[in-house]
Amino acid sequence: MIHCRRATIQDSEVMSQLSHQLGYISTTEEIMGRLTRLSSLTDHYVCVAEINSEVVGWGHVQGMHSIESPSCRDWWTGCGWDSSRDGDW
C-alpha cells in the first residue's frame, strides 16, 4: 500500500536520486534548499510516497490564482518516482 506524507529535509537525498531517474539533475543540497524555501510557503505542498516505509516517489503541488477563476486551484508542478517499482503502483 502506498502512504503519502509531507516531505522533510531528511528525504532530500532520495528525492534527488528519484529526480535523476527523470533527467532532472539536482544535488541533495539543492533539494534541501528548495524544500526549506517551499516549506515556508502556504500555497505549496511537497510530499513523498512510501511503500513499506521506503520513499518511492515525490510530488509538488502549488495553489494557483488566476484572473479567469474565482478561487485558488491546485496545480501539480512536479513529481518523481522510482521507475524500477512500476509494478508496485
mmCIF file of C-alpha atoms in Angstrom:
data_model
loop_
_atom_site.group_PDB
_atom_site.id
_atom_site.type_symbol
_atom_site.label_atom_id
_atom_site.label_comp_id
_atom_site.label_asym_id
_atom_site.label_seq_id
_atom_site.Cartn_x
_atom_site.Cartn_y
_atom_site.Cartn_z
ATOM 1 C CA MET A 1 0.000 0.000 0.000
ATOM 2 C CA ILE A 2 1.226 3.497 -0.822
ATOM 3 C CA HIS A 3 1.408 6.007 2.020
ATOM 4 C CA CYS A 4 1.864 9.747 1.312
ATOM 5 C CA ARG A 5 3.242 12.259 3.785
ATOM 6 C CA ARG A 6 4.786 15.729 3.816
ATOM 7 C CA ALA A 7 8.410 15.688 2.603
ATOM 8 C CA THR A 8 11.120 16.563 5.132
ATOM 9 C CA ILE A 9 14.744 17.623 4.786
ATOM 10 C CA GLN A 10 15.697 14.012 5.565
ATOM 11 C CA ASP A 11 14.041 12.984 2.260
ATOM 12 C CA SER A 12 16.326 15.224 0.180
ATOM 13 C CA GLU A 13 18.821 12.548 -0.837
ATOM 14 C CA VAL A 14 16.251 10.072 -2.113
ATOM 15 C CA MET A 15 14.289 12.873 -3.811
ATOM 16 C CA SER A 16 17.483 13.846 -5.621
ATOM 17 C CA GLN A 17 18.018 10.239 -6.722
ATOM 18 C CA LEU A 18 14.434 9.935 -7.968
ATOM 19 C CA SER A 19 14.766 13.217 -9.862
ATOM 20 C CA HIS A 20 17.900 11.903 -11.588
ATOM 21 C CA GLN A 21 15.867 8.977 -12.952
ATOM 22 C CA LEU A 22 13.716 11.513 -14.812
ATOM 23 C CA GLY A 23 16.671 13.520 -16.073
ATOM 24 C CA TYR A 24 16.383 16.367 -13.540
ATOM 25 C CA ILE A 25 19.877 16.704 -12.131
ATOM 26 C CA SER A 26 19.687 18.292 -8.680
ATOM 27 C CA THR A 27 22.079 17.655 -5.839
ATOM 28 C CA THR A 28 20.899 16.678 -2.387
ATOM 29 C CA GLU A 29 21.940 20.118 -1.163
ATOM 30 C CA GLU A 30 19.888 21.841 -3.885
ATOM 31 C CA ILE A 31 16.820 19.780 -2.970
ATOM 32 C CA MET A 32 17.371 20.635 0.715
ATOM 33 C CA GLY A 33 17.425 24.342 -0.102
ATOM 34 C CA ARG A 34 14.278 24.113 -2.214
ATOM 35 C CA LEU A 35 12.421 22.110 0.436
ATOM 36 C CA THR A 36 13.399 24.674 3.054
ATOM 37 C CA ARG A 37 12.138 27.519 0.867
ATOM 38 C CA LEU A 38 8.912 25.770 -0.171
ATOM 39 C CA SER A 39 8.036 24.600 3.342
ATOM 40 C CA SER A 40 7.576 28.222 4.416
ATOM 41 C CA LEU A 41 5.084 28.938 1.614
ATOM 42 C CA THR A 42 1.466 28.178 2.481
ATOM 43 C CA ASP A 43 0.426 27.670 -1.147
ATOM 44 C CA HIS A 44 2.960 24.872 -1.785
ATOM 45 C CA TYR A 45 2.895 21.247 -0.616
ATOM 46 C CA VAL A 46 5.696 18.750 -1.225
ATOM 47 C CA CYS A 47 5.005 15.134 -0.358
ATOM 48 C CA VAL A 48 6.696 11.774 -0.656
ATOM 49 C CA ALA A 49 5.094 8.417 -1.417
ATOM 50 C CA GLU A 50 6.243 5.394 0.565
ATOM 51 C CA ILE A 51 5.847 1.660 0.154
ATOM 52 C CA ASN A 52 6.806 -0.301 3.278
ATOM 53 C CA SER A 53 8.446 2.871 4.707
ATOM 54 C CA GLU A 54 10.681 3.254 1.615
ATOM 55 C CA VAL A 55 10.350 6.520 -0.303
ATOM 56 C CA VAL A 56 9.471 5.619 -3.890
ATOM 57 C CA GLY A 57 8.142 8.915 -5.221
ATOM 58 C CA TRP A 58 7.557 12.584 -4.579
ATOM 59 C CA GLY A 59 5.108 15.254 -5.660
ATOM 60 C CA HIS A 60 4.876 19.045 -5.560
ATOM 61 C CA VAL A 61 1.538 20.842 -5.630
ATOM 62 C CA GLN A 62 1.027 24.584 -5.529
ATOM 63 C CA GLY A 63 -2.017 26.763 -5.283
ATOM 64 C CA MET A 64 -2.536 28.914 -8.331
ATOM 65 C CA HIS A 65 -4.582 32.104 -8.505
ATOM 66 C CA SER A 66 -5.721 33.351 -11.870
ATOM 67 C CA ILE A 67 -7.852 36.027 -13.469
ATOM 68 C CA GLU A 68 -10.237 33.557 -15.118
ATOM 69 C CA SER A 69 -11.002 31.525 -11.986
ATOM 70 C CA PRO A 70 -12.747 32.876 -8.866
ATOM 71 C CA SER A 71 -10.796 30.680 -6.470
ATOM 72 C CA CYS A 72 -7.393 29.159 -5.966
ATOM 73 C CA ARG A 73 -6.775 25.897 -7.820
ATOM 74 C CA ASP A 74 -4.201 23.236 -7.030
ATOM 75 C CA TRP A 75 -1.610 22.612 -9.703
ATOM 76 C CA TRP A 76 0.872 19.729 -9.859
ATOM 77 C CA THR A 77 4.193 21.320 -10.634
ATOM 78 C CA GLY A 78 6.437 18.281 -10.426
ATOM 79 C CA CYS A 79 6.739 14.660 -9.476
ATOM 80 C CA GLY A 80 9.252 11.843 -9.481
ATOM 81 C CA TRP A 81 9.078 8.106 -8.855
ATOM 82 C CA ASP A 82 11.255 5.022 -8.729
ATOM 83 C CA SER A 83 10.756 3.535 -12.192
ATOM 84 C CA SER A 84 12.039 0.159 -11.010
ATOM 85 C CA ARG A 85 8.931 -0.066 -8.784
ATOM 86 C CA ASP A 86 6.356 0.487 -11.573
ATOM 87 C CA GLY A 87 4.665 -2.842 -10.854
ATOM 88 C CA ASP A 88 4.090 -1.830 -7.221
ATOM 89 C CA TRP A 89 1.766 1.063 -8.072
#
